[in-house]
Amino acid sequence: MAGMKRRDFLKQLAALATLSQLPGLPVALAQLEMDDALAALLQELGKSADMTVYRADPLNAGSPLEPLRATHETPADIFYVRNHAPLPALDADSWRLEVDGLVERPLSLGLAALRRDFPRHEQEATLQCAGFRRQEMLNEDNAGGALLWCSDAISNGRWAGVRLRDVLEAAGVQAGAVHVAALGLDEIVKGAATFGLGGSITLEKALGDELLLADELNGAPLPAAHGWPLRLVVPGYIGARSVKWLGRLTLQADQSDNHYQQRAYKHFPPDVSAETADWPAADSLGELRLNSVFISPEADAELPAGPLRLAGIAIDSQPVAAVEFSLDGGASWQAAGLSGEGRWSWRFWAAQVDLTPGDYELVLRARDQAGNTQPEKVEEIWNFKGYMTNHWQRRSIRVV
């Protein structure tokens, strides 16, 4: 915090936190008005000042889009951050991962034991928030306080650690275990209750080779903002299932009863409102949905006539097979080039076009290996929580 006393920093941070949560204010207003406080906060957490901060306390920040596509592995300093509570203060020596529930041998594992007793593995995987692209579905009037993410709540990393499956097998899974519930050590306050973020996945998913208990990101120790000392990494699923600051794994017959499994991250059809939602009956969100976004050009850009490079990202819970773009609002389509072949990671797409002066409506869609494509209109997938926005993305530009 060079150039700023800690007392002054905390004052500015408190003011910033209050400002960033006021209803009816643009999500970027805090960043524009409180640059010094934001810069100090981001620096303290090892984050770039180029990130878009949607909320300061707890920190929620999106990745800068152009740098996001510059490298397949997102650098830790621009990796998006989604928090429901402040970062917990944990001690590496006293921290333990508890494994209990329907197991033969309950375990209490420190970092040294995890690293000593289990084989290490790496897994490249993209994490994406369930609220990705929410501002294309909801606005300040109907978001109900939810963060209006754009296309920046996504990042790709090379994770290292031990396989979840190996730890579960060491504990001995009992008959009757159907779900693995994970619980973080953060402290979320809702009314009179304080609890960590948690959720569950099926045991079938948990036994996949791709799931890790990760203590490294991109070849370096896991940053505090991303779950140090240990986080669960669940490739192909919404980011909320990759629980940070992991403290407990419980094998059980039913889904987790955690708030973030039962009262958040659920699917509702367009005709359901916050007042009519039947939370217990709704399906929990899990697998990512086929999606593609523009990184360049920017929306409403005015560009010179001639060659123009279109570029962006595509993601799914299975490999993306193709990306198509339109220059005329969807009347005709062209294929974009794809790079990257990772089973659990995003793919970059790009295309070179030559444009004459005029107004253009760019449209984007992806296809999976089964030939499925994204829904065309937001009305098809609208839900009052703004989850899983994945309709065709549109972008208007003017060429002069």
mmCIF file of C-alpha atoms in Angstrom:
data_model
loop_
_atom_site.group_PDB
_atom_site.id
_atom_site.type_symbol
_atom_site.label_atom_id
_atom_site.label_comp_id
_atom_site.label_asym_id
_atom_site.label_seq_id
_atom_site.Cartn_x
_atom_site.Cartn_y
_atom_site.Cartn_z
ATOM 1 C CA MET A 1 0.000 0.000 0.000
ATOM 2 C CA ALA A 2 2.751 2.406 -0.927
ATOM 3 C CA GLY A 3 1.711 6.034 -0.647
ATOM 4 C CA MET A 4 -1.387 5.288 1.472
ATOM 5 C CA LYS A 5 -1.646 4.714 5.223
ATOM 6 C CA ARG A 6 -3.499 1.543 6.200
ATOM 7 C CA ARG A 7 -6.077 3.592 8.156
ATOM 8 C CA ASP A 8 -6.831 5.714 5.091
ATOM 9 C CA PHE A 9 -6.948 2.627 2.904
ATOM 10 C CA LEU A 10 -9.519 0.973 5.175
ATOM 11 C CA LYS A 11 -11.622 4.147 5.200
ATOM 12 C CA GLN A 12 -11.638 4.313 1.421
ATOM 13 C CA LEU A 13 -12.332 0.605 1.145
ATOM 14 C CA ALA A 14 -15.330 0.913 3.471
ATOM 15 C CA ALA A 15 -16.694 3.816 1.462
ATOM 16 C CA LEU A 16 -16.064 1.945 -1.751
ATOM 17 C CA ALA A 17 -17.832 -1.160 -0.476
ATOM 18 C CA THR A 18 -20.888 0.888 0.470
ATOM 19 C CA LEU A 19 -20.949 2.693 -2.846
ATOM 20 C CA SER A 20 -20.554 -0.472 -4.887
ATOM 21 C CA GLN A 21 -23.627 -2.052 -3.272
ATOM 22 C CA LEU A 22 -26.063 0.840 -3.623
ATOM 23 C CA PRO A 23 -29.004 -0.043 -5.892
ATOM 24 C CA GLY A 24 -29.412 1.765 -9.164
ATOM 25 C CA LEU A 25 -25.754 2.616 -9.702
ATOM 26 C CA PRO A 26 -23.780 1.456 -12.737
ATOM 27 C CA VAL A 27 -21.645 -1.552 -11.872
ATOM 28 C CA ALA A 28 -18.441 0.216 -12.919
ATOM 29 C CA LEU A 29 -19.154 3.420 -10.990
ATOM 30 C CA ALA A 30 -17.043 2.379 -7.993
ATOM 31 C CA GLN A 31 -14.059 1.810 -10.227
ATOM 32 C CA LEU A 32 -14.444 5.193 -11.864
ATOM 33 C CA GLU A 33 -14.917 7.162 -8.646
ATOM 34 C CA MET A 34 -12.497 5.378 -6.288
ATOM 35 C CA ASP A 35 -9.420 4.595 -8.334
ATOM 36 C CA ASP A 36 -6.927 4.928 -5.456
ATOM 37 C CA ALA A 37 -8.817 2.592 -3.140
ATOM 38 C CA LEU A 38 -9.407 0.065 -5.900
ATOM 39 C CA ALA A 39 -5.783 0.102 -6.961
ATOM 40 C CA ALA A 40 -4.649 -0.507 -3.383
ATOM 41 C CA LEU A 41 -7.155 -3.313 -2.896
ATOM 42 C CA LEU A 42 -6.220 -5.025 -6.146
ATOM 43 C CA GLN A 43 -2.513 -4.647 -5.482
ATOM 44 C CA GLU A 44 -2.877 -6.196 -2.033
ATOM 45 C CA LEU A 45 -4.566 -9.243 -3.593
ATOM 46 C CA GLY A 46 -2.101 -9.552 -6.465
ATOM 47 C CA LYS A 47 -4.618 -8.370 -9.028
ATOM 48 C CA SER A 48 -4.212 -6.132 -12.056
ATOM 49 C CA ALA A 49 -5.648 -2.625 -12.011
ATOM 50 C CA ASP A 50 -7.115 -3.463 -15.439
ATOM 51 C CA MET A 51 -9.770 -5.687 -13.896
ATOM 52 C CA THR A 52 -13.387 -4.520 -13.783
ATOM 53 C CA VAL A 53 -14.519 -4.398 -10.168
ATOM 54 C CA TYR A 54 -18.221 -5.098 -9.696
ATOM 55 C CA ARG A 55 -18.064 -5.123 -5.911
ATOM 56 C CA ALA A 56 -15.218 -4.245 -3.563
ATOM 57 C CA ASP A 57 -16.191 -5.988 -0.333
ATOM 58 C CA PRO A 58 -16.124 -8.858 -0.893
ATOM 59 C CA LEU A 59 -14.077 -8.460 -4.050
ATOM 60 C CA ASN A 60 -15.809 -9.456 -7.280
ATOM 61 C CA ALA A 61 -13.897 -8.565 -10.414
ATOM 62 C CA GLY A 62 -13.944 -9.508 -14.080
ATOM 63 C CA SER A 63 -10.984 -10.171 -16.337
ATOM 64 C CA PRO A 64 -9.940 -7.513 -18.880
ATOM 65 C CA LEU A 65 -11.147 -8.903 -22.191
ATOM 66 C CA GLU A 66 -8.286 -8.217 -24.607
ATOM 67 C CA PRO A 67 -5.582 -9.601 -22.266
ATOM 68 C CA LEU A 68 -7.893 -12.536 -21.509
ATOM 69 C CA ARG A 69 -7.473 -13.816 -25.057
ATOM 70 C CA ALA A 70 -3.753 -13.064 -25.274
ATOM 71 C CA THR A 71 -2.737 -16.360 -23.665
ATOM 72 C CA HIS A 72 -4.453 -19.726 -23.308
ATOM 73 C CA GLU A 73 -3.660 -19.850 -19.581
ATOM 74 C CA THR A 74 -5.093 -16.810 -17.849
ATOM 75 C CA PRO A 75 -2.434 -15.149 -15.658
ATOM 76 C CA ALA A 76 -3.381 -15.146 -11.985
ATOM 77 C CA ASP A 77 -3.348 -11.345 -11.801
ATOM 78 C CA ILE A 78 -6.251 -11.088 -14.281
ATOM 79 C CA PHE A 79 -8.084 -14.322 -13.375
ATOM 80 C CA TYR A 80 -11.669 -13.372 -12.569
ATOM 81 C CA VAL A 81 -12.722 -13.306 -8.912
ATOM 82 C CA ARG A 82 -16.133 -14.315 -7.539
ATOM 83 C CA ASN A 83 -16.524 -14.094 -3.765
ATOM 84 C CA HIS A 84 -19.496 -14.245 -1.404
ATOM 85 C CA ALA A 85 -17.462 -13.267 1.675
ATOM 86 C CA PRO A 86 -14.082 -11.739 2.527
ATOM 87 C CA LEU A 87 -11.025 -13.942 2.111
ATOM 88 C CA PRO A 88 -10.590 -16.129 5.211
ATOM 89 C CA ALA A 89 -7.402 -15.868 7.268
ATOM 90 C CA LEU A 90 -6.020 -19.418 7.198
ATOM 91 C CA ASP A 91 -2.823 -20.960 8.544
ATOM 92 C CA ALA A 92 -1.073 -23.558 6.404
ATOM 93 C CA ASP A 93 0.256 -25.472 9.406
ATOM 94 C CA SER A 94 -3.078 -25.867 11.179
ATOM 95 C CA TRP A 95 -5.303 -26.172 8.093
ATOM 96 C CA ARG A 96 -6.865 -29.573 7.512
ATOM 97 C CA LEU A 97 -9.106 -31.154 4.916
ATOM 98 C CA GLU A 98 -11.703 -33.294 6.680
ATOM 99 C CA VAL A 99 -13.228 -36.185 4.727
ATOM 100 C CA ASP A 100 -16.250 -37.707 6.438
ATOM 101 C CA GLY A 101 -19.786 -38.989 6.014
ATOM 102 C CA LEU A 102 -20.405 -42.316 4.279
ATOM 103 C CA VAL A 103 -16.765 -43.423 4.332
ATOM 104 C CA GLU A 104 -14.945 -46.363 5.909
ATOM 105 C CA ARG A 105 -12.047 -44.252 7.187
ATOM 106 C CA PRO A 106 -12.643 -40.571 7.985
ATOM 107 C CA LEU A 107 -9.568 -38.547 7.057
ATOM 108 C CA SER A 108 -7.973 -35.367 8.368
ATOM 109 C CA LEU A 109 -5.287 -34.323 5.900
ATOM 110 C CA GLY A 110 -2.818 -31.453 6.031
ATOM 111 C CA LEU A 111 -1.034 -30.068 2.995
ATOM 112 C CA ALA A 112 2.075 -32.136 3.685
ATOM 113 C CA ALA A 113 0.068 -35.366 3.795
ATOM 114 C CA LEU A 114 -1.777 -34.548 0.584
ATOM 115 C CA ARG A 115 1.481 -33.866 -1.217
ATOM 116 C CA ARG A 116 3.269 -36.879 0.277
ATOM 117 C CA ASP A 117 0.630 -39.593 0.125
ATOM 118 C CA PHE A 118 -1.105 -38.994 -3.205
ATOM 119 C CA PRO A 119 0.127 -38.773 -6.825
ATOM 120 C CA ARG A 120 0.153 -35.273 -8.286
ATOM 121 C CA HIS A 121 -1.639 -34.402 -11.495
ATOM 122 C CA GLU A 122 -2.237 -31.365 -13.691
ATOM 123 C CA GLN A 123 -5.499 -30.417 -15.356
ATOM 124 C CA GLU A 124 -6.199 -27.514 -17.682
ATOM 125 C CA ALA A 125 -9.712 -26.258 -17.038
ATOM 126 C CA THR A 126 -11.841 -23.183 -17.594
ATOM 127 C CA LEU A 127 -13.848 -21.737 -14.727
ATOM 128 C CA GLN A 128 -16.953 -19.745 -15.580
ATOM 129 C CA CYS A 129 -19.406 -18.049 -13.263
ATOM 130 C CA ALA A 130 -23.073 -19.008 -13.613
ATOM 131 C CA GLY A 131 -23.710 -15.254 -13.975
ATOM 132 C CA PHE A 132 -21.489 -14.969 -17.083
ATOM 133 C CA ARG A 133 -23.129 -12.512 -19.548
ATOM 134 C CA ARG A 134 -25.871 -11.673 -17.031
ATOM 135 C CA GLN A 135 -26.068 -8.057 -18.201
ATOM 136 C CA GLU A 136 -27.380 -9.371 -21.548
ATOM 137 C CA MET A 137 -30.363 -10.894 -19.701
ATOM 138 C CA LEU A 138 -31.033 -8.601 -16.735
ATOM 139 C CA ASN A 139 -30.525 -4.947 -15.842
ATOM 140 C CA GLU A 140 -30.307 -2.805 -12.725
ATOM 141 C CA ASP A 141 -34.093 -2.736 -12.384
ATOM 142 C CA ASN A 142 -34.676 -6.496 -12.310
ATOM 143 C CA ALA A 143 -31.351 -8.024 -11.223
ATOM 144 C CA GLY A 144 -32.332 -8.051 -7.556
ATOM 145 C CA GLY A 145 -28.839 -7.058 -6.453
ATOM 146 C CA ALA A 146 -27.079 -9.702 -8.549
ATOM 147 C CA LEU A 147 -23.783 -8.724 -10.141
ATOM 148 C CA LEU A 148 -24.275 -7.682 -13.754
ATOM 149 C CA TRP A 149 -21.335 -9.553 -15.223
ATOM 150 C CA CYS A 150 -20.526 -9.126 -18.898
ATOM 151 C CA SER A 151 -18.279 -11.614 -20.763
ATOM 152 C CA ASP A 152 -15.508 -11.256 -18.185
ATOM 153 C CA ALA A 153 -16.532 -13.827 -15.545
ATOM 154 C CA ILE A 154 -14.447 -16.561 -17.149
ATOM 155 C CA SER A 155 -10.791 -17.618 -17.050
ATOM 156 C CA ASN A 156 -8.702 -20.654 -17.925
ATOM 157 C CA GLY A 157 -5.998 -22.169 -15.736
ATOM 158 C CA ARG A 158 -3.503 -25.004 -15.427
ATOM 159 C CA TRP A 159 -4.343 -26.508 -12.066
ATOM 160 C CA ALA A 160 -2.128 -28.909 -10.124
ATOM 161 C CA GLY A 161 -2.812 -31.055 -7.093
ATOM 162 C CA VAL A 162 -4.199 -34.481 -6.275
ATOM 163 C CA ARG A 163 -7.198 -36.180 -7.790
ATOM 164 C CA LEU A 164 -10.381 -36.015 -5.768
ATOM 165 C CA ARG A 165 -10.961 -39.646 -6.667
ATOM 166 C CA ASP A 166 -7.711 -40.747 -5.026
ATOM 167 C CA VAL A 167 -8.632 -39.075 -1.742
ATOM 168 C CA LEU A 168 -12.139 -40.535 -1.775
ATOM 169 C CA GLU A 169 -10.774 -43.999 -2.462
ATOM 170 C CA ALA A 170 -8.337 -43.622 0.435
ATOM 171 C CA ALA A 171 -11.299 -42.847 2.693
ATOM 172 C CA GLY A 172 -13.272 -45.803 1.356
ATOM 173 C CA VAL A 173 -16.644 -44.894 -0.136
ATOM 174 C CA GLN A 174 -19.531 -46.700 1.519
ATOM 175 C CA ALA A 175 -22.604 -48.049 -0.224
ATOM 176 C CA GLY A 176 -25.317 -45.425 -0.209
ATOM 177 C CA ALA A 177 -23.027 -42.521 -1.030
ATOM 178 C CA VAL A 178 -24.464 -40.659 -4.027
ATOM 179 C CA HIS A 179 -23.170 -37.110 -3.603
ATOM 180 C CA VAL A 180 -19.948 -35.431 -2.501
ATOM 181 C CA ALA A 181 -20.596 -32.219 -0.577
ATOM 182 C CA ALA A 182 -17.797 -29.648 -0.401
ATOM 183 C CA LEU A 183 -17.601 -26.873 2.180
ATOM 184 C CA GLY A 184 -15.363 -23.818 2.125
ATOM 185 C CA LEU A 185 -13.816 -22.047 5.105
ATOM 186 C CA ASP A 186 -15.008 -18.570 4.160
ATOM 187 C CA GLU A 187 -17.597 -17.014 6.475
ATOM 188 C CA ILE A 188 -20.749 -15.821 4.733
ATOM 189 C CA VAL A 189 -23.236 -13.957 6.921
ATOM 190 C CA LYS A 190 -26.942 -14.182 6.079
ATOM 191 C CA GLY A 191 -29.187 -12.926 8.835
ATOM 192 C CA ALA A 192 -28.259 -14.722 12.045
ATOM 193 C CA ALA A 193 -26.431 -17.510 10.207
ATOM 194 C CA THR A 194 -22.732 -17.709 9.327
ATOM 195 C CA PHE A 195 -21.504 -20.468 7.033
ATOM 196 C CA GLY A 196 -19.034 -21.291 4.297
ATOM 197 C CA LEU A 197 -19.894 -21.544 0.633
ATOM 198 C CA GLY A 198 -20.723 -25.121 -0.192
ATOM 199 C CA GLY A 199 -22.327 -27.337 -2.753
ATOM 200 C CA SER A 200 -22.322 -30.865 -4.023
ATOM 201 C CA ILE A 201 -21.686 -32.926 -7.111
ATOM 202 C CA THR A 202 -22.656 -36.496 -7.810
ATOM 203 C CA LEU A 203 -20.253 -39.227 -6.787
ATOM 204 C CA GLU A 204 -20.165 -40.292 -10.425
ATOM 205 C CA LYS A 205 -18.810 -36.879 -11.425
ATOM 206 C CA ALA A 206 -16.462 -36.777 -8.424
ATOM 207 C CA LEU A 207 -14.718 -39.975 -9.533
ATOM 208 C CA GLY A 208 -13.698 -38.501 -12.893
ATOM 209 C CA ASP A 209 -10.002 -38.137 -13.698
ATOM 210 C CA GLU A 210 -10.423 -34.413 -14.319
ATOM 211 C CA LEU A 211 -11.426 -33.344 -10.789
ATOM 212 C CA LEU A 212 -8.599 -32.018 -8.631
ATOM 213 C CA LEU A 213 -7.930 -30.819 -5.131
ATOM 214 C CA ALA A 214 -5.649 -28.053 -6.361
ATOM 215 C CA ASP A 215 -2.899 -26.190 -4.528
ATOM 216 C CA GLU A 216 -1.272 -24.659 -7.624
ATOM 217 C CA LEU A 217 -2.423 -22.423 -10.465
ATOM 218 C CA ASN A 218 -0.309 -22.034 -13.602
ATOM 219 C CA GLY A 219 2.765 -23.543 -11.956
ATOM 220 C CA ALA A 220 2.680 -21.295 -8.875
ATOM 221 C CA PRO A 221 1.145 -21.656 -5.405
ATOM 222 C CA LEU A 222 -2.608 -21.125 -5.424
ATOM 223 C CA PRO A 223 -3.291 -17.419 -4.735
ATOM 224 C CA ALA A 224 -5.344 -16.521 -1.670
ATOM 225 C CA ALA A 225 -8.031 -14.942 -3.854
ATOM 226 C CA HIS A 226 -8.463 -18.268 -5.635
ATOM 227 C CA GLY A 227 -8.758 -20.558 -2.650
ATOM 228 C CA TRP A 228 -5.376 -21.065 -0.955
ATOM 229 C CA PRO A 229 -4.423 -23.436 0.511
ATOM 230 C CA LEU A 230 -6.721 -25.830 -1.395
ATOM 231 C CA ARG A 231 -9.659 -25.613 -3.726
ATOM 232 C CA LEU A 232 -11.823 -28.128 -5.479
ATOM 233 C CA VAL A 233 -11.658 -27.855 -9.280
ATOM 234 C CA VAL A 234 -14.679 -29.299 -11.106
ATOM 235 C CA PRO A 235 -14.057 -28.908 -14.858
ATOM 236 C CA GLY A 236 -17.110 -28.450 -17.047
ATOM 237 C CA TYR A 237 -19.291 -27.178 -14.183
ATOM 238 C CA ILE A 238 -20.250 -23.705 -13.001
ATOM 239 C CA GLY A 239 -17.563 -22.014 -10.942
ATOM 240 C CA ALA A 240 -19.591 -22.228 -7.718
ATOM 241 C CA ARG A 241 -18.979 -25.992 -7.588
ATOM 242 C CA SER A 242 -15.195 -25.440 -7.532
ATOM 243 C CA VAL A 243 -15.269 -24.572 -3.837
ATOM 244 C CA LYS A 244 -12.408 -22.377 -2.592
ATOM 245 C CA TRP A 245 -10.632 -22.523 0.784
ATOM 246 C CA LEU A 246 -11.783 -26.123 0.969
ATOM 247 C CA GLY A 247 -12.192 -27.484 4.487
ATOM 248 C CA ARG A 248 -14.498 -30.483 4.279
ATOM 249 C CA LEU A 249 -15.704 -33.191 1.904
ATOM 250 C CA THR A 250 -18.720 -35.207 3.005
ATOM 251 C CA LEU A 251 -19.992 -38.336 1.279
ATOM 252 C CA GLN A 252 -23.766 -38.481 1.596
ATOM 253 C CA ALA A 253 -26.969 -39.834 0.092
ATOM 254 C CA ASP A 254 -28.500 -36.456 -0.767
ATOM 255 C CA GLN A 255 -27.372 -33.154 -2.212
ATOM 256 C CA SER A 256 -25.705 -30.604 0.032
ATOM 257 C CA ASP A 257 -28.096 -28.625 2.222
ATOM 258 C CA ASN A 258 -25.869 -25.555 1.879
ATOM 259 C CA HIS A 259 -27.587 -22.304 0.922
ATOM 260 C CA TYR A 260 -25.653 -22.179 -2.357
ATOM 261 C CA GLN A 261 -26.964 -25.587 -3.371
ATOM 262 C CA GLN A 262 -30.543 -25.124 -2.176
ATOM 263 C CA ARG A 263 -31.314 -21.384 -2.467
ATOM 264 C CA ALA A 264 -28.998 -20.270 -5.254
ATOM 265 C CA TYR A 265 -27.575 -21.613 -8.511
ATOM 266 C CA LYS A 266 -30.786 -23.299 -9.607
ATOM 267 C CA HIS A 267 -32.562 -23.398 -12.950
ATOM 268 C CA PHE A 268 -35.929 -21.726 -13.459
ATOM 269 C CA PRO A 269 -37.967 -21.347 -16.680
ATOM 270 C CA PRO A 270 -38.955 -17.929 -18.080
ATOM 271 C CA ASP A 271 -42.438 -17.935 -16.536
ATOM 272 C CA VAL A 272 -41.162 -18.251 -12.945
ATOM 273 C CA SER A 273 -40.521 -15.159 -10.827
ATOM 274 C CA ALA A 274 -38.718 -14.633 -7.546
ATOM 275 C CA GLU A 275 -42.123 -14.665 -5.841
ATOM 276 C CA THR A 276 -43.325 -17.930 -7.422
ATOM 277 C CA ALA A 277 -40.042 -19.864 -7.428
ATOM 278 C CA ASP A 278 -40.186 -23.316 -5.831
ATOM 279 C CA TRP A 279 -36.569 -23.616 -4.736
ATOM 280 C CA PRO A 280 -36.673 -27.176 -3.352
ATOM 281 C CA ALA A 281 -38.202 -28.526 -6.571
ATOM 282 C CA ALA A 282 -35.848 -26.712 -8.956
ATOM 283 C CA ASP A 283 -32.847 -28.433 -10.525
ATOM 284 C CA SER A 284 -29.410 -27.367 -9.303
ATOM 285 C CA LEU A 285 -27.045 -25.923 -11.880
ATOM 286 C CA GLY A 286 -24.085 -28.070 -12.809
ATOM 287 C CA GLU A 287 -22.747 -28.470 -16.326
ATOM 288 C CA LEU A 288 -21.787 -25.415 -18.335
ATOM 289 C CA ARG A 289 -23.803 -24.669 -21.447
ATOM 290 C CA LEU A 290 -22.543 -24.110 -24.957
ATOM 291 C CA ASN A 291 -21.477 -20.479 -25.248
ATOM 292 C CA SER A 292 -19.436 -18.108 -27.387
ATOM 293 C CA VAL A 293 -18.560 -14.431 -27.063
ATOM 294 C CA PHE A 294 -16.831 -11.626 -28.916
ATOM 295 C CA ILE A 295 -13.646 -10.162 -27.522
ATOM 296 C CA SER A 296 -13.058 -7.921 -30.521
ATOM 297 C CA PRO A 297 -14.288 -5.702 -31.997
ATOM 298 C CA GLU A 298 -15.883 -3.823 -29.121
ATOM 299 C CA ALA A 299 -19.611 -3.166 -29.197
ATOM 300 C CA ASP A 300 -20.642 0.016 -31.025
ATOM 301 C CA ALA A 301 -17.115 0.499 -32.360
ATOM 302 C CA GLU A 302 -16.508 2.819 -35.300
ATOM 303 C CA LEU A 303 -13.827 1.272 -37.493
ATOM 304 C CA PRO A 304 -12.055 2.119 -40.750
ATOM 305 C CA ALA A 305 -13.014 0.224 -43.887
ATOM 306 C CA GLY A 306 -10.771 -2.654 -44.878
ATOM 307 C CA PRO A 307 -9.436 -5.732 -43.097
ATOM 308 C CA LEU A 308 -10.874 -6.484 -39.664
ATOM 309 C CA ARG A 309 -10.074 -9.316 -37.297
ATOM 310 C CA LEU A 310 -12.939 -10.809 -35.328
ATOM 311 C CA ALA A 311 -11.954 -12.825 -32.277
ATOM 312 C CA GLY A 312 -13.347 -14.340 -29.117
ATOM 313 C CA ILE A 313 -13.871 -17.365 -26.896
ATOM 314 C CA ALA A 314 -16.106 -20.444 -26.992
ATOM 315 C CA ILE A 315 -16.812 -22.827 -24.104
ATOM 316 C CA ASP A 316 -18.970 -25.836 -23.271
ATOM 317 C CA SER A 317 -19.081 -28.780 -20.880
ATOM 318 C CA GLN A 318 -17.851 -30.835 -23.848
ATOM 319 C CA PRO A 319 -15.492 -29.891 -26.681
ATOM 320 C CA VAL A 320 -16.711 -27.074 -28.932
ATOM 321 C CA ALA A 321 -16.812 -28.293 -32.532
ATOM 322 C CA ALA A 322 -17.404 -25.069 -34.482
ATOM 323 C CA VAL A 323 -17.980 -21.332 -34.202
ATOM 324 C CA GLU A 324 -19.933 -19.394 -36.821
ATOM 325 C CA PHE A 325 -20.374 -15.660 -37.244
ATOM 326 C CA SER A 326 -22.697 -13.469 -39.251
ATOM 327 C CA LEU A 327 -22.128 -9.959 -40.556
ATOM 328 C CA ASP A 328 -25.777 -9.350 -41.454
ATOM 329 C CA GLY A 329 -27.778 -10.084 -38.329
ATOM 330 C CA GLY A 330 -27.940 -13.829 -38.884
ATOM 331 C CA ALA A 331 -29.121 -13.904 -42.498
ATOM 332 C CA SER A 332 -25.924 -15.675 -43.579
ATOM 333 C CA TRP A 333 -23.124 -17.413 -41.694
ATOM 334 C CA GLN A 334 -19.400 -18.039 -42.036
ATOM 335 C CA ALA A 335 -17.089 -20.411 -40.178
ATOM 336 C CA ALA A 336 -14.451 -19.023 -37.829
ATOM 337 C CA GLY A 337 -11.103 -20.649 -37.183
ATOM 338 C CA LEU A 338 -10.648 -22.470 -33.862
ATOM 339 C CA SER A 339 -7.552 -23.046 -31.752
ATOM 340 C CA GLY A 340 -7.036 -25.205 -28.683
ATOM 341 C CA GLU A 341 -8.186 -28.775 -28.235
ATOM 342 C CA GLY A 342 -8.515 -29.118 -24.448
ATOM 343 C CA ARG A 343 -11.333 -31.359 -23.234
ATOM 344 C CA TRP A 344 -12.127 -29.093 -20.303
ATOM 345 C CA SER A 345 -10.872 -25.712 -21.480
ATOM 346 C CA TRP A 346 -12.111 -22.932 -23.688
ATOM 347 C CA ARG A 347 -11.325 -22.566 -27.365
ATOM 348 C CA PHE A 348 -10.266 -19.346 -29.026
ATOM 349 C CA TRP A 349 -11.923 -18.452 -32.310
ATOM 350 C CA ALA A 350 -10.905 -15.875 -34.925
ATOM 351 C CA ALA A 351 -11.793 -14.742 -38.436
ATOM 352 C CA GLN A 352 -10.468 -12.172 -40.883
ATOM 353 C CA VAL A 353 -13.009 -10.151 -42.868
ATOM 354 C CA ASP A 354 -12.837 -7.221 -45.267
ATOM 355 C CA LEU A 355 -15.567 -4.654 -44.691
ATOM 356 C CA THR A 356 -16.834 -1.753 -46.767
ATOM 357 C CA PRO A 357 -18.435 1.329 -45.161
ATOM 358 C CA GLY A 358 -21.791 0.734 -43.508
ATOM 359 C CA ASP A 359 -23.531 -0.500 -40.378
ATOM 360 C CA TYR A 360 -23.104 -4.152 -39.431
ATOM 361 C CA GLU A 361 -24.857 -6.388 -36.934
ATOM 362 C CA LEU A 362 -22.414 -9.104 -35.949
ATOM 363 C CA VAL A 363 -23.881 -12.316 -34.553
ATOM 364 C CA LEU A 364 -22.089 -15.273 -33.014
ATOM 365 C CA ARG A 365 -22.971 -18.888 -32.268
ATOM 366 C CA ALA A 366 -21.134 -22.126 -31.514
ATOM 367 C CA ARG A 367 -21.864 -25.782 -32.208
ATOM 368 C CA ASP A 368 -20.992 -28.853 -30.204
ATOM 369 C CA GLN A 369 -19.928 -32.245 -31.525
ATOM 370 C CA ALA A 370 -23.531 -33.461 -31.644
ATOM 371 C CA GLY A 371 -24.524 -30.545 -33.883
ATOM 372 C CA ASN A 372 -26.387 -28.606 -31.195
ATOM 373 C CA THR A 373 -26.119 -24.833 -31.261
ATOM 374 C CA GLN A 374 -26.850 -22.017 -28.847
ATOM 375 C CA PRO A 375 -30.395 -20.702 -28.411
ATOM 376 C CA GLU A 376 -31.059 -17.756 -30.691
ATOM 377 C CA LYS A 377 -32.967 -15.433 -28.370
ATOM 378 C CA VAL A 378 -32.642 -14.493 -24.717
ATOM 379 C CA GLU A 379 -36.391 -14.977 -24.277
ATOM 380 C CA GLU A 380 -35.885 -18.723 -24.695
ATOM 381 C CA ILE A 381 -33.605 -18.956 -21.667
ATOM 382 C CA TRP A 382 -34.639 -15.954 -19.568
ATOM 383 C CA ASN A 383 -34.717 -16.568 -15.816
ATOM 384 C CA PHE A 384 -35.112 -14.148 -12.937
ATOM 385 C CA LYS A 385 -31.635 -14.971 -11.560
ATOM 386 C CA GLY A 386 -29.839 -14.270 -14.825
ATOM 387 C CA TYR A 387 -28.046 -17.612 -14.801
ATOM 388 C CA MET A 388 -26.490 -19.403 -17.775
ATOM 389 C CA THR A 389 -26.925 -16.670 -20.381
ATOM 390 C CA ASN A 390 -25.904 -18.307 -23.662
ATOM 391 C CA HIS A 391 -28.071 -17.020 -26.501
ATOM 392 C CA TRP A 392 -26.462 -15.762 -29.720
ATOM 393 C CA GLN A 393 -24.319 -12.754 -28.913
ATOM 394 C CA ARG A 394 -24.932 -9.685 -31.068
ATOM 395 C CA ARG A 395 -22.663 -6.713 -31.591
ATOM 396 C CA SER A 396 -23.285 -3.613 -33.721
ATOM 397 C CA ILE A 397 -20.398 -1.795 -35.399
ATOM 398 C CA ARG A 398 -20.054 1.036 -37.918
ATOM 399 C CA VAL A 399 -17.454 0.974 -40.673
ATOM 400 C CA VAL A 400 -16.484 4.334 -42.197
#
